[in-house]
mmCIF file of C-alpha atoms in Angstrom:
data_model
loop_
_atom_site.group_PDB
_atom_site.id
_atom_site.type_symbol
_atom_site.label_atom_id
_atom_site.label_comp_id
_atom_site.label_asym_id
_atom_site.label_seq_id
_atom_site.Cartn_x
_atom_site.Cartn_y
_atom_site.Cartn_z
ATOM 1 C CA UNK A 1 65.993 6.809 -34.214
ATOM 2 C CA UNK A 2 65.966 5.999 -30.334
ATOM 3 C CA UNK A 3 62.233 6.954 -29.238
ATOM 4 C CA UNK A 4 60.933 8.433 -25.965
ATOM 5 C CA UNK A 5 57.347 8.062 -25.925
ATOM 6 C CA UNK A 6 56.458 10.930 -23.108
ATOM 7 C CA UNK A 7 58.531 13.098 -25.708
ATOM 8 C CA UNK A 8 55.486 13.058 -27.595
ATOM 9 C CA UNK A 9 53.192 13.742 -24.716
ATOM 10 C CA UNK A 10 55.528 16.936 -24.136
ATOM 11 C CA UNK A 11 54.428 17.621 -27.743
ATOM 12 C CA UNK A 12 51.018 17.975 -27.033
ATOM 13 C CA UNK A 13 51.430 20.429 -24.355
ATOM 14 C CA UNK A 14 53.456 22.199 -26.836
ATOM 15 C CA UNK A 15 50.943 22.512 -29.982
ATOM 16 C CA UNK A 16 47.842 23.094 -27.472
ATOM 17 C CA UNK A 17 49.683 25.995 -25.420
ATOM 18 C CA UNK A 18 50.456 26.842 -29.112
ATOM 19 C CA UNK A 19 46.378 26.321 -30.669
ATOM 20 C CA UNK A 20 44.603 27.955 -27.666
ATOM 21 C CA UNK A 21 47.621 31.241 -28.222
ATOM 22 C CA UNK A 22 45.867 31.684 -31.496
ATOM 23 C CA UNK A 23 42.684 30.587 -31.416
ATOM 24 C CA UNK A 24 41.651 31.899 -27.501
ATOM 25 C CA UNK A 25 43.574 35.292 -28.029
ATOM 26 C CA UNK A 26 42.161 36.627 -24.633
ATOM 27 C CA UNK A 27 44.222 34.035 -22.291
ATOM 28 C CA UNK A 28 47.581 36.222 -23.878
ATOM 29 C CA UNK A 29 46.279 39.170 -21.749
ATOM 30 C CA UNK A 30 47.368 37.116 -18.277
ATOM 31 C CA UNK A 31 50.161 34.563 -20.080
ATOM 32 C CA UNK A 32 52.503 34.067 -23.232
ATOM 33 C CA UNK A 33 51.473 30.527 -24.237
ATOM 34 C CA UNK A 34 52.760 30.654 -27.151
ATOM 35 C CA UNK A 35 55.832 31.689 -26.186
ATOM 36 C CA UNK A 36 56.383 28.718 -23.890
ATOM 37 C CA UNK A 37 54.526 26.099 -26.506
ATOM 38 C CA UNK A 38 57.502 27.427 -29.368
ATOM 39 C CA UNK A 39 60.257 27.812 -26.944
ATOM 40 C CA UNK A 40 59.127 23.297 -25.639
ATOM 41 C CA UNK A 41 58.962 22.800 -29.272
ATOM 42 C CA UNK A 42 62.850 24.411 -29.567
ATOM 43 C CA UNK A 43 64.706 22.579 -27.015
ATOM 44 C CA UNK A 44 62.258 19.620 -27.775
ATOM 45 C CA UNK A 45 64.028 19.671 -31.589
ATOM 46 C CA UNK A 46 67.578 20.591 -30.196
ATOM 47 C CA UNK A 47 67.607 17.539 -27.737
ATOM 48 C CA UNK A 48 66.126 14.826 -30.531
ATOM 49 C CA UNK A 49 67.942 15.900 -33.513
ATOM 50 C CA UNK A 50 71.554 16.273 -31.605
ATOM 51 C CA UNK A 51 70.728 12.916 -29.949
ATOM 52 C CA UNK A 52 70.330 11.402 -33.665
ATOM 53 C CA UNK A 53 73.155 13.162 -34.799
ATOM 54 C CA UNK A 54 75.511 12.189 -31.371
ATOM 55 C CA UNK A 55 74.425 7.633 -31.885
ATOM 56 C CA UNK A 56 74.855 8.390 -35.689
ATOM 57 C CA UNK A 57 78.219 5.929 -36.910
ATOM 58 C CA UNK A 58 78.436 6.348 -39.835
ATOM 59 C CA UNK A 59 81.379 9.082 -41.538
ATOM 60 C CA UNK A 60 80.842 12.953 -41.531
ATOM 61 C CA UNK A 61 79.588 13.280 -45.254
ATOM 62 C CA UNK A 62 77.060 9.511 -44.880
ATOM 63 C CA UNK A 63 76.176 10.822 -41.758
ATOM 64 C CA UNK A 64 74.987 14.523 -42.975
ATOM 65 C CA UNK A 65 73.653 13.425 -46.512
ATOM 66 C CA UNK A 66 71.547 11.010 -44.463
ATOM 67 C CA UNK A 67 70.456 13.314 -41.217
ATOM 68 C CA UNK A 68 69.207 15.818 -43.821
ATOM 69 C CA UNK A 69 67.622 13.730 -46.719
ATOM 70 C CA UNK A 70 65.281 11.912 -43.565
ATOM 71 C CA UNK A 71 64.435 15.498 -42.471
ATOM 72 C CA UNK A 72 63.482 16.462 -45.571
ATOM 73 C CA UNK A 73 60.938 13.858 -46.495
ATOM 74 C CA UNK A 74 59.896 14.375 -42.804
ATOM 75 C CA UNK A 75 59.751 18.320 -43.098
ATOM 76 C CA UNK A 76 59.044 19.656 -46.863
ATOM 77 C CA UNK A 77 56.250 17.462 -48.357
ATOM 78 C CA UNK A 78 53.316 19.155 -45.577
ATOM 79 C CA UNK A 79 54.999 22.303 -45.491
ATOM 80 C CA UNK A 80 55.761 23.374 -49.618
ATOM 81 C CA UNK A 81 51.992 21.634 -49.895
ATOM 82 C CA UNK A 82 50.402 23.955 -47.588
ATOM 83 C CA UNK A 83 52.311 26.946 -49.594
ATOM 84 C CA UNK A 84 50.411 25.944 -52.648
ATOM 85 C CA UNK A 85 47.167 25.101 -51.156
ATOM 86 C CA UNK A 86 47.734 28.976 -50.197
ATOM 87 C CA UNK A 87 49.210 30.158 -53.083
ATOM 88 C CA UNK A 88 46.020 28.638 -54.363
ATOM 89 C CA UNK A 89 43.956 30.389 -52.289
ATOM 90 C CA UNK A 90 45.789 33.752 -53.601
ATOM 91 C CA UNK A 91 46.390 35.295 -50.205
ATOM 92 C CA UNK A 92 48.154 38.830 -51.423
ATOM 93 C CA UNK A 93 51.156 38.664 -48.491
ATOM 94 C CA UNK A 94 51.672 34.752 -49.193
ATOM 95 C CA UNK A 95 52.041 35.827 -52.681
ATOM 96 C CA UNK A 96 54.073 38.366 -51.803
ATOM 97 C CA UNK A 97 56.548 36.662 -49.263
ATOM 98 C CA UNK A 98 57.179 33.060 -51.307
ATOM 99 C CA UNK A 99 60.185 34.151 -52.329
ATOM 100 C CA UNK A 100 61.219 33.819 -47.850
ATOM 101 C CA UNK A 101 58.571 31.140 -47.562
ATOM 102 C CA UNK A 102 60.351 28.822 -50.080
ATOM 103 C CA UNK A 103 63.630 28.963 -48.552
ATOM 104 C CA UNK A 104 62.419 28.958 -45.374
ATOM 105 C CA UNK A 105 63.977 32.481 -44.311
ATOM 106 C CA UNK A 106 60.338 33.936 -43.281
ATOM 107 C CA UNK A 107 61.738 34.148 -40.407
ATOM 108 C CA UNK A 108 64.158 37.302 -40.934
ATOM 109 C CA UNK A 109 60.771 38.796 -42.941
ATOM 110 C CA UNK A 110 57.943 38.168 -40.137
ATOM 111 C CA UNK A 111 58.628 41.430 -37.703
ATOM 112 C CA UNK A 112 57.877 43.658 -40.788
ATOM 113 C CA UNK A 113 55.308 42.501 -41.715
ATOM 114 C CA UNK A 114 51.691 43.798 -39.834
ATOM 115 C CA UNK A 115 48.650 42.555 -41.843
ATOM 116 C CA UNK A 116 46.562 40.059 -40.452
ATOM 117 C CA UNK A 117 47.880 36.523 -42.537
ATOM 118 C CA UNK A 118 47.857 32.657 -42.864
ATOM 119 C CA UNK A 119 51.163 32.319 -42.246
ATOM 120 C CA UNK A 120 52.159 34.016 -39.556
ATOM 121 C CA UNK A 121 53.448 30.739 -37.932
ATOM 122 C CA UNK A 122 55.533 29.538 -40.211
ATOM 123 C CA UNK A 123 58.579 32.019 -38.950
ATOM 124 C CA UNK A 124 59.490 28.978 -36.801
ATOM 125 C CA UNK A 125 59.578 26.183 -39.121
ATOM 126 C CA UNK A 126 62.772 28.738 -40.959
ATOM 127 C CA UNK A 127 64.280 28.801 -37.737
ATOM 128 C CA UNK A 128 64.117 24.861 -37.534
ATOM 129 C CA UNK A 129 65.046 24.557 -41.344
ATOM 130 C CA UNK A 130 68.699 26.614 -40.573
ATOM 131 C CA UNK A 131 69.608 25.027 -37.114
ATOM 132 C CA UNK A 132 68.976 21.255 -39.127
ATOM 133 C CA UNK A 133 71.447 22.804 -42.144
ATOM 134 C CA UNK A 134 74.198 24.147 -39.637
ATOM 135 C CA UNK A 135 74.093 22.162 -36.536
ATOM 136 C CA UNK A 136 74.951 18.716 -37.878
ATOM 137 C CA UNK A 137 78.264 20.105 -38.987
ATOM 138 C CA UNK A 138 79.095 21.536 -36.115
ATOM 139 C CA UNK A 139 77.901 17.779 -33.829
ATOM 140 C CA UNK A 140 79.070 15.767 -36.253
ATOM 141 C CA UNK A 141 82.543 17.628 -36.614
ATOM 142 C CA UNK A 142 83.305 17.893 -33.096
ATOM 143 C CA UNK A 143 81.050 14.860 -31.525
ATOM 144 C CA UNK A 144 85.038 12.488 -30.713
ATOM 145 C CA UNK A 145 85.771 15.815 -28.521
ATOM 146 C CA UNK A 146 82.384 16.202 -26.614
ATOM 147 C CA UNK A 147 84.146 18.111 -23.993
ATOM 148 C CA UNK A 148 84.754 21.098 -26.879
ATOM 149 C CA UNK A 149 81.081 20.619 -28.444
ATOM 150 C CA UNK A 150 79.482 21.213 -24.376
ATOM 151 C CA UNK A 151 81.500 24.505 -24.394
ATOM 152 C CA UNK A 152 80.764 26.106 -28.312
ATOM 153 C CA UNK A 153 77.047 24.921 -27.268
ATOM 154 C CA UNK A 154 77.357 26.337 -23.833
ATOM 155 C CA UNK A 155 78.773 29.423 -25.342
ATOM 156 C CA UNK A 156 76.358 29.975 -28.185
ATOM 157 C CA UNK A 157 73.488 30.015 -25.310
ATOM 158 C CA UNK A 158 75.063 32.444 -23.604
ATOM 159 C CA UNK A 159 75.177 34.654 -26.283
ATOM 160 C CA UNK A 160 71.398 33.860 -27.038
ATOM 161 C CA UNK A 161 70.089 34.733 -23.492
ATOM 162 C CA UNK A 162 72.888 38.285 -23.767
ATOM 163 C CA UNK A 163 71.210 39.353 -26.423
ATOM 164 C CA UNK A 164 67.555 38.716 -25.206
ATOM 165 C CA UNK A 165 67.908 40.562 -22.424
ATOM 166 C CA UNK A 166 70.051 42.936 -23.290
ATOM 167 C CA UNK A 167 70.322 43.434 -26.955
ATOM 168 C CA UNK A 168 74.057 43.126 -27.172
ATOM 169 C CA UNK A 169 74.551 43.897 -30.631
ATOM 170 C CA UNK A 170 71.237 46.324 -31.259
ATOM 171 C CA UNK A 171 71.423 46.124 -35.152
ATOM 172 C CA UNK A 172 70.267 42.515 -34.946
ATOM 173 C CA UNK A 173 67.908 43.632 -31.893
ATOM 174 C CA UNK A 174 64.018 43.113 -33.843
ATOM 175 C CA UNK A 175 65.270 39.466 -35.079
ATOM 176 C CA UNK A 176 65.627 39.109 -30.822
ATOM 177 C CA UNK A 177 62.150 37.067 -31.322
ATOM 178 C CA UNK A 178 62.923 35.034 -35.298
ATOM 179 C CA UNK A 179 65.902 34.657 -35.333
ATOM 180 C CA UNK A 180 68.459 31.788 -35.210
ATOM 181 C CA UNK A 181 71.056 33.109 -33.648
ATOM 182 C CA UNK A 182 68.848 34.020 -30.380
ATOM 183 C CA UNK A 183 66.282 30.935 -30.445
ATOM 184 C CA UNK A 184 69.655 29.228 -30.038
ATOM 185 C CA UNK A 185 69.252 29.782 -26.605
ATOM 186 C CA UNK A 186 66.349 27.080 -26.386
ATOM 187 C CA UNK A 187 67.262 25.142 -29.466
ATOM 188 C CA UNK A 188 71.079 24.973 -27.677
ATOM 189 C CA UNK A 189 69.672 24.273 -24.593
ATOM 190 C CA UNK A 190 67.938 21.503 -25.438
ATOM 191 C CA UNK A 191 71.280 20.365 -27.811
ATOM 192 C CA UNK A 192 73.595 20.536 -24.234
ATOM 193 C CA UNK A 193 71.351 18.532 -22.156
ATOM 194 C CA UNK A 194 71.198 15.754 -25.106
ATOM 195 C CA UNK A 195 75.155 15.794 -25.018
ATOM 196 C CA UNK A 196 75.055 15.326 -21.276
ATOM 197 C CA UNK A 197 72.100 12.892 -20.610
ATOM 198 C CA UNK A 198 74.153 10.576 -23.252
ATOM 199 C CA UNK A 199 77.138 10.580 -21.733
ATOM 200 C CA UNK A 200 75.668 11.131 -18.014
ATOM 201 C CA UNK A 201 76.612 9.173 -15.408
ATOM 202 C CA UNK A 202 74.004 7.863 -12.495
ATOM 203 C CA UNK A 203 74.443 11.614 -11.095
ATOM 204 C CA UNK A 204 72.026 13.153 -13.542
ATOM 205 C CA UNK A 205 70.039 10.361 -13.618
ATOM 206 C CA UNK A 206 69.113 10.536 -9.720
ATOM 207 C CA UNK A 207 68.923 14.977 -10.676
ATOM 208 C CA UNK A 208 65.749 13.551 -12.717
ATOM 209 C CA UNK A 209 64.330 11.198 -9.989
ATOM 210 C CA UNK A 210 64.478 13.868 -7.227
ATOM 211 C CA UNK A 211 61.003 14.700 -6.079
ATOM 212 C CA UNK A 212 62.203 18.279 -4.311
ATOM 213 C CA UNK A 213 64.018 19.358 -7.856
ATOM 214 C CA UNK A 214 61.142 18.151 -9.628
ATOM 215 C CA UNK A 215 58.416 20.714 -7.689
ATOM 216 C CA UNK A 216 61.472 23.779 -7.544
ATOM 217 C CA UNK A 217 61.468 22.930 -11.303
ATOM 218 C CA UNK A 218 58.129 23.449 -12.170
ATOM 219 C CA UNK A 219 57.844 26.233 -9.634
ATOM 220 C CA UNK A 220 59.763 28.124 -11.778
ATOM 221 C CA UNK A 221 58.359 26.922 -15.030
ATOM 222 C CA UNK A 222 55.127 28.140 -13.557
ATOM 223 C CA UNK A 223 56.910 31.455 -12.770
ATOM 224 C CA UNK A 224 58.771 31.646 -16.104
ATOM 225 C CA UNK A 225 55.512 31.361 -17.554
ATOM 226 C CA UNK A 226 53.191 33.761 -16.324
ATOM 227 C CA UNK A 227 55.803 36.534 -16.613
ATOM 228 C CA UNK A 228 57.546 35.623 -19.577
ATOM 229 C CA UNK A 229 60.721 34.991 -18.528
ATOM 230 C CA UNK A 230 63.112 33.213 -21.514
ATOM 231 C CA UNK A 231 65.712 31.791 -19.443
ATOM 232 C CA UNK A 232 63.509 30.236 -17.292
ATOM 233 C CA UNK A 233 61.090 28.610 -19.711
ATOM 234 C CA UNK A 234 64.049 27.367 -21.558
ATOM 235 C CA UNK A 235 65.713 25.758 -18.595
ATOM 236 C CA UNK A 236 61.890 24.624 -17.120
ATOM 237 C CA UNK A 237 61.169 22.846 -20.934
ATOM 238 C CA UNK A 238 64.438 21.666 -20.570
ATOM 239 C CA UNK A 239 64.130 19.590 -17.309
ATOM 240 C CA UNK A 240 60.572 19.002 -18.989
ATOM 241 C CA UNK A 241 62.354 17.238 -21.958
ATOM 242 C CA UNK A 242 65.354 15.037 -19.705
ATOM 243 C CA UNK A 243 62.183 13.672 -17.198
ATOM 244 C CA UNK A 244 60.628 12.536 -20.138
ATOM 245 C CA UNK A 245 63.208 10.756 -21.786
ATOM 246 C CA UNK A 246 63.916 9.065 -18.600
ATOM 247 C CA UNK A 247 60.827 8.545 -17.724
ATOM 248 C CA UNK A 248 61.099 9.776 -14.297
ATOM 249 C CA UNK A 249 57.979 12.012 -13.485
ATOM 250 C CA UNK A 250 56.552 12.273 -9.593
ATOM 251 C CA UNK A 251 53.523 14.172 -10.468
ATOM 252 C CA UNK A 252 51.157 11.477 -11.373
ATOM 253 C CA UNK A 253 48.035 13.343 -13.261
ATOM 254 C CA UNK A 254 51.279 15.064 -15.007
ATOM 255 C CA UNK A 255 52.434 11.375 -15.429
ATOM 256 C CA UNK A 256 49.365 10.846 -17.004
ATOM 257 C CA UNK A 257 48.351 13.237 -19.191
ATOM 258 C CA UNK A 258 52.002 12.824 -20.968
ATOM 259 C CA UNK A 259 51.459 8.756 -21.699
ATOM 260 C CA UNK A 260 47.535 9.577 -22.333
ATOM 261 C CA UNK A 261 46.943 7.629 -25.776
ATOM 262 C CA UNK A 262 45.093 10.851 -27.027
ATOM 263 C CA UNK A 263 48.324 13.388 -25.942
ATOM 264 C CA UNK A 264 50.767 11.137 -27.126
ATOM 265 C CA UNK A 265 48.346 10.588 -30.744
ATOM 266 C CA UNK A 266 48.402 14.423 -30.265
ATOM 267 C CA UNK A 267 52.354 14.601 -30.337
ATOM 268 C CA UNK A 268 52.446 12.438 -33.282
ATOM 269 C CA UNK A 269 50.636 14.590 -35.355
ATOM 270 C CA UNK A 270 52.264 17.696 -33.812
ATOM 271 C CA UNK A 271 53.617 19.007 -37.058
ATOM 272 C CA UNK A 272 50.228 19.192 -38.828
ATOM 273 C CA UNK A 273 48.574 20.717 -35.915
ATOM 274 C CA UNK A 274 51.239 23.482 -36.182
ATOM 275 C CA UNK A 275 50.903 24.197 -39.721
ATOM 276 C CA UNK A 276 46.808 24.123 -40.264
ATOM 277 C CA UNK A 277 46.282 25.671 -37.139
ATOM 278 C CA UNK A 278 46.653 29.263 -37.902
ATOM 279 C CA UNK A 279 45.419 28.637 -41.725
ATOM 280 C CA UNK A 280 42.108 27.256 -40.332
ATOM 281 C CA UNK A 281 41.914 30.320 -37.642
ATOM 282 C CA UNK A 282 42.707 32.452 -40.458
ATOM 283 C CA UNK A 283 40.166 31.179 -43.527
ATOM 284 C CA UNK A 284 37.492 30.145 -40.785
ATOM 285 C CA UNK A 285 37.219 33.516 -39.297
ATOM 286 C CA UNK A 286 36.747 35.466 -42.047
ATOM 287 C CA UNK A 287 34.336 33.028 -44.210
ATOM 288 C CA UNK A 288 32.627 31.036 -41.938
ATOM 289 C CA UNK A 289 33.165 32.516 -38.384
ATOM 290 C CA UNK A 290 32.798 36.588 -38.601
ATOM 291 C CA UNK A 291 30.138 36.819 -41.109
ATOM 292 C CA UNK A 292 27.714 33.958 -38.594
ATOM 293 C CA UNK A 293 28.713 35.838 -35.732
ATOM 294 C CA UNK A 294 28.400 39.156 -36.780
ATOM 295 C CA UNK A 295 25.032 38.303 -38.189
ATOM 296 C CA UNK A 296 23.694 36.990 -34.311
ATOM 297 C CA UNK A 297 21.190 39.740 -32.598
ATOM 298 C CA UNK A 298 22.857 39.524 -29.593
ATOM 299 C CA UNK A 299 20.588 41.914 -27.741
ATOM 300 C CA UNK A 300 17.490 39.490 -27.675
ATOM 301 C CA UNK A 301 19.916 36.835 -25.462
ATOM 302 C CA UNK A 302 19.670 39.331 -22.252
ATOM 303 C CA UNK A 303 22.534 38.317 -20.165
ATOM 304 C CA UNK A 304 24.128 35.905 -22.506
ATOM 305 C CA UNK A 305 24.596 38.828 -24.426
ATOM 306 C CA UNK A 306 28.043 39.300 -22.978
ATOM 307 C CA UNK A 307 28.609 36.064 -25.145
ATOM 308 C CA UNK A 308 29.438 37.890 -28.320
ATOM 309 C CA UNK A 309 32.996 39.344 -26.752
ATOM 310 C CA UNK A 310 34.104 35.560 -25.876
ATOM 311 C CA UNK A 311 33.713 33.862 -28.863
ATOM 312 C CA UNK A 312 37.410 31.770 -27.783
ATOM 313 C CA UNK A 313 34.619 29.712 -26.337
ATOM 314 C CA UNK A 314 33.094 28.402 -29.850
ATOM 315 C CA UNK A 315 36.499 29.066 -31.883
ATOM 316 C CA UNK A 316 38.903 27.056 -29.599
ATOM 317 C CA UNK A 317 36.600 23.942 -30.055
ATOM 318 C CA UNK A 318 35.550 24.079 -33.366
ATOM 319 C CA UNK A 319 39.266 24.960 -34.595
ATOM 320 C CA UNK A 320 41.278 22.839 -32.561
ATOM 321 C CA UNK A 321 38.637 19.839 -34.327
ATOM 322 C CA UNK A 322 39.322 21.273 -37.948
ATOM 323 C CA UNK A 323 42.862 21.280 -36.944
ATOM 324 C CA UNK A 324 42.733 17.942 -36.312
ATOM 325 C CA UNK A 325 40.697 16.181 -38.522
ATOM 326 C CA UNK A 326 42.935 17.420 -41.363
ATOM 327 C CA UNK A 327 46.315 16.787 -39.872
ATOM 328 C CA UNK A 328 44.999 13.028 -39.453
ATOM 329 C CA UNK A 329 44.354 13.195 -43.030
ATOM 330 C CA UNK A 330 47.654 14.956 -44.001
ATOM 331 C CA UNK A 331 49.046 12.207 -41.481
ATOM 332 C CA UNK A 332 47.972 8.953 -43.228
ATOM 333 C CA UNK A 333 47.881 9.921 -47.043
ATOM 334 C CA UNK A 334 50.850 12.375 -47.073
ATOM 335 C CA UNK A 335 53.452 12.474 -43.885
ATOM 336 C CA UNK A 336 53.573 8.505 -43.270
ATOM 337 C CA UNK A 337 53.588 7.113 -47.017
ATOM 338 C CA UNK A 338 56.468 9.531 -47.618
ATOM 339 C CA UNK A 339 57.775 8.773 -44.062
ATOM 340 C CA UNK A 340 58.059 5.425 -45.246
ATOM 341 C CA UNK A 341 60.530 5.794 -48.134
ATOM 342 C CA UNK A 342 63.133 6.937 -45.351
ATOM 343 C CA UNK A 343 64.122 3.721 -44.519
ATOM 344 C CA UNK A 344 64.255 2.275 -47.127
ATOM 345 C CA UNK A 345 66.761 5.063 -48.645
ATOM 346 C CA UNK A 346 67.915 6.401 -45.970
ATOM 347 C CA UNK A 347 68.436 4.087 -42.970
ATOM 348 C CA UNK A 348 70.230 5.563 -40.252
#
């Protein structure tokens, strides 16, 4: 698989936004970091998966088997391990929804689950797994006819965003946030970006190095972030992914952020961070944080009593630290050992 180091940096940006959204929900009043973070993850997935498939040199059947086996060894162990732990903890919603969770279809159940639970974020994993199942058929079947593949992908993107904005099919509008057909907007943008990048000439690379284009796209991405504009967020995320692949960021601060060793490491363990963070927040708040926080006599703190309404100041660093520790252990003792099997049995 081709490796783009700065895309790991983008993964760290995405997971930071998602964790802030869940651990410091006060910011949700001003900006939907959760939506932006997940959207960036989807664009990254679309770009990387399509790049892998386009570079595959085996026949259709063997390429698909190798791809899906490698994805399964990467995704399944940690996911099903977390489900096992949640089942042992016995949360009623986890037990009730286990069929959807086991089959990666929770994204079509999530809109109807109202009570707080530790699995709300798992809907995104369902979207990605469904994408991993069907997308290789399309790419491997049409990669020798790249213009046709681009057209089909473009039409999927158009439908996705028209459905999001205008509810073309009202009966599926309830799934606009969590369904694969609509989330193919950002997944498709990443996929289409991979097609253009793999087949690109001087023109695209010149655009990616143009500072004025970068300034415009950064402005549009921040505008989309503040006002939660899905289409602009998607294009902004795609632009960042292409810039990361090309290693052509002009803003030194952002460039330094993406190549910082700590950010690169967070990007490498971002899957574990994503899986564990809501579980940590849910159980940490219920059994550890709230009992202590609510027992404090805030009136005795005088002016500092306002802190009782800003628990996120403690929650964010506390839960982030616990999640990082769990993710590092998981990466070392679960993900890495199993991941080695990919190159032993299913070499690209």
